[in-house]
Short mmCIF file of C-alpha atoms in Angstrom, two decimals:
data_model
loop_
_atom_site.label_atom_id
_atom_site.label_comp_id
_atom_site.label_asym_id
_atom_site.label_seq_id
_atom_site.Cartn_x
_atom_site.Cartn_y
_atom_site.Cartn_z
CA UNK A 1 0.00 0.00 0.00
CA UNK A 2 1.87 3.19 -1.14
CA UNK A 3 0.73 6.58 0.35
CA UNK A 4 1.74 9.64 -0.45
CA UNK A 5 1.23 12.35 2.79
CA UNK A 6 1.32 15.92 2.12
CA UNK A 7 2.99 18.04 5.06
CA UNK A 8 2.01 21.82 5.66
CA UNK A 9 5.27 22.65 7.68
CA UNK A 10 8.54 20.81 8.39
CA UNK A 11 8.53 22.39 12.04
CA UNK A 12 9.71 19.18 14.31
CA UNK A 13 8.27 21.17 17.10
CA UNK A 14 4.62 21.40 15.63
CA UNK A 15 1.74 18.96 16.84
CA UNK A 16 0.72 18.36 13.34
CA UNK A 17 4.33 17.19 12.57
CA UNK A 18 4.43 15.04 15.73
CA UNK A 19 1.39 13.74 15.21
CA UNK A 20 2.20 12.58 11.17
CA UNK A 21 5.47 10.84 12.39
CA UNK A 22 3.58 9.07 15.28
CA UNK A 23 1.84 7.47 12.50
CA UNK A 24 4.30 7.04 9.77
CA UNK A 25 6.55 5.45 12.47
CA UNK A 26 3.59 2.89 12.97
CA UNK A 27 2.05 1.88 9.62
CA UNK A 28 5.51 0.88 8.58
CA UNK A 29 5.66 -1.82 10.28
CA UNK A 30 2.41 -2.63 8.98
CA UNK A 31 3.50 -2.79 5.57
CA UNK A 32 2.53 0.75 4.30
CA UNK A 33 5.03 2.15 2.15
CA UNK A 34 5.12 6.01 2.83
CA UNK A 35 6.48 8.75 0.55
CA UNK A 36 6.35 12.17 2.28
CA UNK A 37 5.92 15.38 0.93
CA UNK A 38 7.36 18.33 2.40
CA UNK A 39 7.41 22.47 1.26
CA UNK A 40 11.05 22.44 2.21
CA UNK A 41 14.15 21.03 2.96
CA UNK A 42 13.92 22.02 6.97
CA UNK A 43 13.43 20.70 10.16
CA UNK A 44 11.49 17.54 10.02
CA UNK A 45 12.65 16.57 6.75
CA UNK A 46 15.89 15.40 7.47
CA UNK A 47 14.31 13.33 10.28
CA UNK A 48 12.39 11.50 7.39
CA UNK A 49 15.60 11.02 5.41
CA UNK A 50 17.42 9.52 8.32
CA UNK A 51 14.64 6.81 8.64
CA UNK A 52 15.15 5.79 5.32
CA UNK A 53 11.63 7.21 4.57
CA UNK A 54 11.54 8.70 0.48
CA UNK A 55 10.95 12.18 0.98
CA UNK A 56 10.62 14.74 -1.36
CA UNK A 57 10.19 18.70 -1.24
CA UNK A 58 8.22 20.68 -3.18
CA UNK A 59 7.67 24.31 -3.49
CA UNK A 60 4.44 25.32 -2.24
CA UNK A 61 2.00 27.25 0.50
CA UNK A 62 -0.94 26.75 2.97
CA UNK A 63 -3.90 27.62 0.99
CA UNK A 64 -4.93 30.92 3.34
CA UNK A 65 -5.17 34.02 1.83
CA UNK A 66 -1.82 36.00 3.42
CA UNK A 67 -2.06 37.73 7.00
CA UNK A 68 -2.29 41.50 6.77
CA UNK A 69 -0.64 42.29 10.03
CA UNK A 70 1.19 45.75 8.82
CA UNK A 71 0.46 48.30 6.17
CA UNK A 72 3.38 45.95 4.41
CA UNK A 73 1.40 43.57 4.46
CA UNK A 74 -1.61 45.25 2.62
CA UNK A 75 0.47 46.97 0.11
CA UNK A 76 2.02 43.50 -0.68
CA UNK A 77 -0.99 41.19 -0.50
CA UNK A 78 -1.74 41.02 -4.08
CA UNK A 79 1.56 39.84 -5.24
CA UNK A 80 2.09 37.48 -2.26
CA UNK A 81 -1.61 36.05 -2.87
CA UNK A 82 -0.24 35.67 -6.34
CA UNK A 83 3.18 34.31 -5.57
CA UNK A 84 1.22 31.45 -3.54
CA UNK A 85 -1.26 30.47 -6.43
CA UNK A 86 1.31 30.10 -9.11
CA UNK A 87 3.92 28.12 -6.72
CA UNK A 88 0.44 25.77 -6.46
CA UNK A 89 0.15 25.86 -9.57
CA UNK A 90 3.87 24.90 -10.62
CA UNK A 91 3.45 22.13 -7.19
CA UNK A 92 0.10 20.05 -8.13
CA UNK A 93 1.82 19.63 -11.54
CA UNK A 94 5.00 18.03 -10.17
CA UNK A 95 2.94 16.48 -6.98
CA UNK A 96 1.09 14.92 -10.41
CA UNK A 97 3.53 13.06 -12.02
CA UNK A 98 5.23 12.26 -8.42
CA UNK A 99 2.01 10.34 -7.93
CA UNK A 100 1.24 8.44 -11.68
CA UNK A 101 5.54 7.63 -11.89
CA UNK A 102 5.32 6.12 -8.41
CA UNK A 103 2.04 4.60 -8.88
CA UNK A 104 0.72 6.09 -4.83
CA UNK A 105 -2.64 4.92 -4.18
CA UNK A 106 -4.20 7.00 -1.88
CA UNK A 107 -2.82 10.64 -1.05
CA UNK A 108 -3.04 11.74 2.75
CA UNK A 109 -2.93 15.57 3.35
CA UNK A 110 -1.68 16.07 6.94
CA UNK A 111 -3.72 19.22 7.46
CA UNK A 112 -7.10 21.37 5.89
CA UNK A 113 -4.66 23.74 4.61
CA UNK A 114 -2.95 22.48 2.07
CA UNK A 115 -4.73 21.34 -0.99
CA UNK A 116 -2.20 20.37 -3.48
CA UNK A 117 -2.80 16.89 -3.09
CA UNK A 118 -6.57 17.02 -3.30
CA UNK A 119 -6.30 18.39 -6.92
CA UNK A 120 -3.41 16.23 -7.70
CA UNK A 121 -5.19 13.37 -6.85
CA UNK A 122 -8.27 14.43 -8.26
CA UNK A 123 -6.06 14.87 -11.67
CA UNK A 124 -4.49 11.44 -11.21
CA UNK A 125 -7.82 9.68 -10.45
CA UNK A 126 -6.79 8.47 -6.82
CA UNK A 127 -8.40 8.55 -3.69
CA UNK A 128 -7.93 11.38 -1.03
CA UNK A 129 -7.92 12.48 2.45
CA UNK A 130 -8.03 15.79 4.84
CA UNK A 131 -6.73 14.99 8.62
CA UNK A 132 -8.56 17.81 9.65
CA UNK A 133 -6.43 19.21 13.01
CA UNK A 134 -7.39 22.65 13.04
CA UNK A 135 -10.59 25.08 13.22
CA UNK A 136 -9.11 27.26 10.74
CA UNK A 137 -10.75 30.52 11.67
CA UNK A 138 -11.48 30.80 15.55
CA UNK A 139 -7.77 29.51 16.51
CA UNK A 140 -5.15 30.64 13.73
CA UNK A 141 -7.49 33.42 12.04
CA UNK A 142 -6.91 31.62 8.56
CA UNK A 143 -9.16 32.41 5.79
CA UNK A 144 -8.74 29.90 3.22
CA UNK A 145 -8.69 30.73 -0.56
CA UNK A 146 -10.71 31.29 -2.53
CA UNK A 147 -13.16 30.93 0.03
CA UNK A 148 -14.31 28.36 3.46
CA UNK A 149 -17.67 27.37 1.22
CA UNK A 150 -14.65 26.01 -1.41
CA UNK A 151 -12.48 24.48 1.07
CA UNK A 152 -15.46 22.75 2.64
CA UNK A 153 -16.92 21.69 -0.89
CA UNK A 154 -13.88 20.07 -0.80
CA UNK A 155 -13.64 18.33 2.47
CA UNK A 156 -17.35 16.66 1.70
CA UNK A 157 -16.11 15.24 -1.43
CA UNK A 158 -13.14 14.24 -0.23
CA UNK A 159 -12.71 11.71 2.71
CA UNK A 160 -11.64 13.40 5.92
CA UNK A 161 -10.18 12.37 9.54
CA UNK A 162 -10.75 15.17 12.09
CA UNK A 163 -8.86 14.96 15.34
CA UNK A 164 -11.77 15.76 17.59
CA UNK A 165 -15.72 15.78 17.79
CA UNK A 166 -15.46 19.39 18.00
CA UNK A 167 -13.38 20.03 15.40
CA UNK A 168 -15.68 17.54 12.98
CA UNK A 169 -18.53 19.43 13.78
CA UNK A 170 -17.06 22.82 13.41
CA UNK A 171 -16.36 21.98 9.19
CA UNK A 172 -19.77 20.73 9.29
CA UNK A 173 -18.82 16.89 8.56
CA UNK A 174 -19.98 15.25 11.74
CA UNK A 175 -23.14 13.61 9.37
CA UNK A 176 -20.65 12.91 6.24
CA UNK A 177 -20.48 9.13 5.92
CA UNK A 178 -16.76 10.04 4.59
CA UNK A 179 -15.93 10.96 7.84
CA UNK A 180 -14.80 10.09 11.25
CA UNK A 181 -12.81 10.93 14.41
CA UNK A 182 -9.39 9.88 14.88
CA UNK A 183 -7.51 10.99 17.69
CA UNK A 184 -4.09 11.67 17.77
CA UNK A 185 -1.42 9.09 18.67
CA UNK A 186 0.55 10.85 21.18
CA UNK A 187 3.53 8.22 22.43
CA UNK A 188 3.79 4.36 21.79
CA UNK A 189 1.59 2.78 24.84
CA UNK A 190 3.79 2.71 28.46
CA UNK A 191 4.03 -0.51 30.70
CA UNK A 192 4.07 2.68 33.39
CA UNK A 193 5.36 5.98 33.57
CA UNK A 194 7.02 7.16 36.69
CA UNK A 195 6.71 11.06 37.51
CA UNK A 196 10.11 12.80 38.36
CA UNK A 197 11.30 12.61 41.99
CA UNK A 198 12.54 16.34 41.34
CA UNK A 199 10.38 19.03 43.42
CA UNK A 200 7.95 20.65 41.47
CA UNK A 201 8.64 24.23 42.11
CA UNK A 202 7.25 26.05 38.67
CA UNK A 203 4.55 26.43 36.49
CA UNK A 204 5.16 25.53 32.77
CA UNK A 205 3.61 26.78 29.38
CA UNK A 206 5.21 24.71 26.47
CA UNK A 207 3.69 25.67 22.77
CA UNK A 208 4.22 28.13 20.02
CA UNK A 209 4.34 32.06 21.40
CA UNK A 210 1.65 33.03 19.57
CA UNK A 211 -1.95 34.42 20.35
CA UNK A 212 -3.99 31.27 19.18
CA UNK A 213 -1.78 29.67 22.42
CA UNK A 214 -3.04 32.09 24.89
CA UNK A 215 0.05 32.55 26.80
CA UNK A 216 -1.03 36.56 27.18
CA UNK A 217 -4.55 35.01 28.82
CA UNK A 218 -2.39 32.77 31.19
CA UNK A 219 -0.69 35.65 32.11
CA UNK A 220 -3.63 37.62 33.17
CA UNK A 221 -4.65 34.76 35.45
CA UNK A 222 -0.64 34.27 36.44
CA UNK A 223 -0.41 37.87 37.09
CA UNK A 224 -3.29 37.73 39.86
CA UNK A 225 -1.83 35.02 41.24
CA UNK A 226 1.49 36.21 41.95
CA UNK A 227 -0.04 39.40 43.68
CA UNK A 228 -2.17 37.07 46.02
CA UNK A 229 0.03 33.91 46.47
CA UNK A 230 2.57 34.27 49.83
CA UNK A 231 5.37 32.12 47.90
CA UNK A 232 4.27 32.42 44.36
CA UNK A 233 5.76 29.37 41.75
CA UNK A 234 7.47 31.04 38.93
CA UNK A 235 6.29 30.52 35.39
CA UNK A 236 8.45 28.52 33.01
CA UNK A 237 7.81 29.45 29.31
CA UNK A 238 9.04 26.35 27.01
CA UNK A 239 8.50 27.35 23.02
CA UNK A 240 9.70 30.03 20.31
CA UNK A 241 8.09 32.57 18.33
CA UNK A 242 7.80 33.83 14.80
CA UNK A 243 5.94 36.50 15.80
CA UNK A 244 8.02 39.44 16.95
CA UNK A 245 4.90 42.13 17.53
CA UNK A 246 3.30 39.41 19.53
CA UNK A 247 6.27 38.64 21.38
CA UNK A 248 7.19 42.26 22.33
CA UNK A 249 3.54 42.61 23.58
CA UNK A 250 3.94 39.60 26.15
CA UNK A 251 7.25 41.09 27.33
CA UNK A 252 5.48 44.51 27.73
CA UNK A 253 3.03 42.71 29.69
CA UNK A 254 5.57 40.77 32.01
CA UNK A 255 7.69 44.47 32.67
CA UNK A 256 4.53 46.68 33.34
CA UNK A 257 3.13 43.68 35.97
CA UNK A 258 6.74 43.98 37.48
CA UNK A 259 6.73 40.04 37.35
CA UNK A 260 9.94 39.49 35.57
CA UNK A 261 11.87 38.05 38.22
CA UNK A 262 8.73 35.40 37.77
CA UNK A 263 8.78 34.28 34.29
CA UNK A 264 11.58 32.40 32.32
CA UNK A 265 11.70 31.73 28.78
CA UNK A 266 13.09 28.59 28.35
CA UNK A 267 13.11 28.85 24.16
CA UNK A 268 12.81 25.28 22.51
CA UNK A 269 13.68 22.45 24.70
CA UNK A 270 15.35 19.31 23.98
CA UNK A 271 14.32 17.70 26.74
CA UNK A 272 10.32 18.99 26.86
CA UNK A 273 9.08 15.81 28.43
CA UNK A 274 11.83 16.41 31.57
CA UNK A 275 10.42 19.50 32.05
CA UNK A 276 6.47 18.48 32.06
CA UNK A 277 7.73 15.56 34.58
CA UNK A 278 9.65 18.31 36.73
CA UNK A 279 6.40 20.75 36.69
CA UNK A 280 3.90 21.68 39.82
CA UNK A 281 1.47 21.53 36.29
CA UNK A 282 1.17 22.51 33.19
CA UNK A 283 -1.05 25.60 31.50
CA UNK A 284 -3.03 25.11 28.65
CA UNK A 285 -4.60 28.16 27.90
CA UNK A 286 -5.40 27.94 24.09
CA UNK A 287 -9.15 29.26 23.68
CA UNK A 288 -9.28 26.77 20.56
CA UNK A 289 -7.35 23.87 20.81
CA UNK A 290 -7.92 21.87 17.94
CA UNK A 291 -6.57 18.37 19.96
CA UNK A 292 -3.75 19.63 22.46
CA UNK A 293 -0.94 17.30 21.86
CA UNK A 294 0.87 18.94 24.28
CA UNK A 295 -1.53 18.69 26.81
CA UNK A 296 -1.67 14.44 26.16
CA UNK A 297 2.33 14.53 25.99
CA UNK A 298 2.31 15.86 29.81
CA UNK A 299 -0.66 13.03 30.66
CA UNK A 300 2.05 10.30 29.82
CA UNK A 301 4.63 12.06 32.01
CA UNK A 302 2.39 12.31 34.73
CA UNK A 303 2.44 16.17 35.04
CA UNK A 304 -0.72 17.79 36.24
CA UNK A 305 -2.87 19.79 33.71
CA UNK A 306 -4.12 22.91 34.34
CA UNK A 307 -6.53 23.38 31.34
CA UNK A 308 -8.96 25.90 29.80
CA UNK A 309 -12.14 24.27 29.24
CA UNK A 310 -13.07 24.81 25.86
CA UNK A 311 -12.87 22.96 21.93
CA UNK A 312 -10.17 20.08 22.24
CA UNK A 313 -8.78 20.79 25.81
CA UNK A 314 -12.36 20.03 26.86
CA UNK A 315 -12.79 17.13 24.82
CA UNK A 316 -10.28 15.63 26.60
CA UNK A 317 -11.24 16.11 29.47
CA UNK A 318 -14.52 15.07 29.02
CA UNK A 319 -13.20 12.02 27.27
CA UNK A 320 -11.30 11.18 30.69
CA UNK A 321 -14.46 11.89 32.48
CA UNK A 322 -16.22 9.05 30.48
CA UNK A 323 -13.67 6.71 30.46
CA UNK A 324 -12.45 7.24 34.32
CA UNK A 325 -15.57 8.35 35.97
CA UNK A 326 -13.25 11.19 37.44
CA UNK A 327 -11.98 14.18 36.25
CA UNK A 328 -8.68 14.21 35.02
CA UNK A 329 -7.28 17.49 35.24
CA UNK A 330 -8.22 21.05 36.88
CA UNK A 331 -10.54 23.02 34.20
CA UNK A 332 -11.02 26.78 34.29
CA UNK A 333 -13.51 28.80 32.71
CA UNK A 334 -11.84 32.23 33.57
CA UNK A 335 -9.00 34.18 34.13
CA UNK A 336 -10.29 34.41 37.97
CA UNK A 337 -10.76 30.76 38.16
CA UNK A 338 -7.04 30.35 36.54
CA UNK A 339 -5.65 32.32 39.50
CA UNK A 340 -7.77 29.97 41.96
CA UNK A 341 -6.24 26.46 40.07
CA UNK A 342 -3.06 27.89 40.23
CA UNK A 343 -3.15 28.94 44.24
CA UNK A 344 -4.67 25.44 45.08
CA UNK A 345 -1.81 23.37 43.33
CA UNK A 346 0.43 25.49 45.31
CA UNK A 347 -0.94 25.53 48.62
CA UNK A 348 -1.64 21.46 48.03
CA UNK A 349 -0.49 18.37 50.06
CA UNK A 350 2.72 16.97 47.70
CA UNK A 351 0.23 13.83 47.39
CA UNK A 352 -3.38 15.38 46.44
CA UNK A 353 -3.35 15.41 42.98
CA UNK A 354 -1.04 11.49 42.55
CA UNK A 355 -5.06 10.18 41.77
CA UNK A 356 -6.13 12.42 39.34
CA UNK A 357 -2.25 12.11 37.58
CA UNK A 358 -2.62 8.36 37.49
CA UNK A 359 -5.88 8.92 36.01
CA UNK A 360 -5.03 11.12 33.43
CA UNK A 361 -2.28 8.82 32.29
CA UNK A 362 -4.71 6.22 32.30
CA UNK A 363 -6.83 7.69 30.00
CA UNK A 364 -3.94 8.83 27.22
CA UNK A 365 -2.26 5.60 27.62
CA UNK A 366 -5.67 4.03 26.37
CA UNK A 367 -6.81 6.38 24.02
CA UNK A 368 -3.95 8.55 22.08
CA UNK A 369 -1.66 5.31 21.82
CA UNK A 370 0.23 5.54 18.54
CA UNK A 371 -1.00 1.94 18.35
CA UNK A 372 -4.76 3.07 18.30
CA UNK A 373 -4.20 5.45 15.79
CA UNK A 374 -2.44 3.57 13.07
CA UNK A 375 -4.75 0.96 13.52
CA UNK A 376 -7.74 3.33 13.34
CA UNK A 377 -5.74 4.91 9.78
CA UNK A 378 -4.99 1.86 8.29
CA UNK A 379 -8.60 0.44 8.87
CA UNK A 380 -9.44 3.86 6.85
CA UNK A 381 -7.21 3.16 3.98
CA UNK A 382 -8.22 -0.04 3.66
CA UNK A 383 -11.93 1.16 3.59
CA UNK A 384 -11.19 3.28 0.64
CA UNK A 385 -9.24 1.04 -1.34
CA UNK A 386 -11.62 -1.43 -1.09
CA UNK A 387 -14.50 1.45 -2.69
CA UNK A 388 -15.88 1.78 0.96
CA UNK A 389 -17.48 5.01 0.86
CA UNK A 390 -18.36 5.15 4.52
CA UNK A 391 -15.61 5.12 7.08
CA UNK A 392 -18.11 7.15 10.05
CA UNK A 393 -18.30 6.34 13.23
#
């Protein structure tokens, strides 16, 4: 079975790039032979290489219209808008004769914003699917070209795996026979997972630095806290950004809260799983999670999550909830009630939250194996290639 999947980014860092390898790594040994495709020659593309996994690059963009950030930015949007149709253009040809010369048989795009290899299929009369990770819109502001009633024309005549209920329902393909819920496979499943002996004496944020990651909303809650608590945790910031403005903001807020002997910025780690298993707990504070990858990845290493509850952050939980019978993390609903999680895992007996931890891992280690979702994708390609028009659940 030869598949050809179709990257958006080549960031190692990125859940949708952890997420694709997860499952790569997996179907291998169940006799899919892979050829990725990647924009570039960066980051995770060299990882591919090493495995001994064909990879090519190709020369193309996420089909969103260009940000307008800056007057820059407006004066320039028609010929970068340009620039990305015709590298598109010049891309589904090659990605076209890629797939007829190495006879691929079903084309896997890793994201809903790329659609190279939905036409390129289409052109070479093969079979296609969207893993839908994102909302699009509400979390990363994306506006996809031409328009959302194309892209989602699209998705319903394509076949599509969306990495949460919420997510499915938000493209409108919760009823589409051609479509089901896969969730992400996070880590390989553990025999056990043993939490650091370390102390836990900070709070961590690990993600992009960007404002579809809410680190400026944790802040707001972190900023109370610090004011209130007698012995206040500092806040360990674990990720990079590409967005300077953005980054300058946060900064400005640290300085004018006079918290900057509070909050370290760690920049990428090596080690990111140390840190989660070193943490009091982790923050997620993204408004719009599509899945929260990051938030499963500190579930394995036993690290208490501190999470918003809303899209895929809730999911989870509520998927924990169902499975447990207990909850499996501390939700908030508010900056105020933020400042109250963080106080309470603070204040807390070193022992009070060892349950809910063991729960939590429980619950990933069941459902976001890398196991369960290869087998889930390969039962999907098999589907297809056998004319199976329904793969719902």
């Amino acid at each position: 079975m030869k598949i050809a999947y179709i990257t958006n980014a080549t960031d190692p860092f990125g859940g949708a790039s952890k997420a694709l390898f997860s499952i790569i790594t997996e179907l291998t040994k169940h006799g899919v032979e892979p050829l990725v495709i990647t924009p570039d020659k960066n980051g995770i593309y060299e990882s591919w290489a090493e495995l001994g996994i064909p990879t090519m690059a190709i020369n193309y963009r996420q089909s969103v219209y260009p940000p307008i950030r800056n007057i820059k930015d407006f004066l320039f949007f028609p010929l970068r808008l340009a620039g990305r149709i015709f590298l598109d253009y010049k891309a589904i040809k090659k990605l076209h004769r890629v797939l007829v010369d190495e006879e691929v048989q079903l084309v896997h795009s890793n994201t809903s914003v790329v659609r190279i290899g939905d036409i390129a299929a289409s052109k070479a009369g093969i079979p296609h699917i969207y893993h839908v990770r994102e909302y699009g819109d509400i979390d990363f502001s994306m506006h996809y070209y031409p328009s959302w009633k194309s892209i989602h024309k699209r998705m319903n005549a394509s076949y599509t795996l969306c990495i949460t209920r919420g997510v499915q329902e938000h493209h409108g393909l919760s009823v589409n026979p051609k479509s089901k819920v896969v969730y992400d496979g996070v880590m390989p499943q553990q025999p056990s997972m043993n939490e650091s002996p370390a102390k836990k004496s900070y709070f961590l944020y690990a993600g992009r630095i960007e404002p579809a990651k809410g680190l400026d909303q944790l802040l707001n809650g972190y900023i109370a806290y610090v004011k209130s608590a007698i012995t206040p945790l500092p806040l360990y910031v674990a990720g990079a950004s590409r967005m300077p403005l953005y980054m300058d903001s946060i900064k400005k807020q640290i300085k004018d809260s006079g918290i900057e002997d509070k909050v370290k910025f760690l920049g990428l780690l090596d080690d990111i799983y140390g840190a989660m298993r070193n943490a009091a707990a982790i923050v997620i504070a993204s408004p719009f999670e599509g899945f929260g990858f990051c938030m499963a990845e500190a579930m394995f290493n036993k690290c208490l999550v501190i999470g918003r509850n809303t899209a895929g952050t809730k999911e989870q939980f509520d998927n924990g909830v169902r499975f447990t019978g207990s909850e499996i993390g501390l939700r908030y609903n508010s900056n105020d009630e933020l400042t109250e999680m963080l106080s309470k895992v603070t204040t807390a007996d070193a022992h009070e939250f060892d349950s809910m931890k063991e729960l939590a891992f429980k619950t990933v280690n069941s459902m976001y194996t890398s196991e369960n979702c290869a087998r889930e994708v390969l039962e999907v390609y098999n589907k297809i290639l056998n004319h199976n028009d329904t793969i719902h659940s």
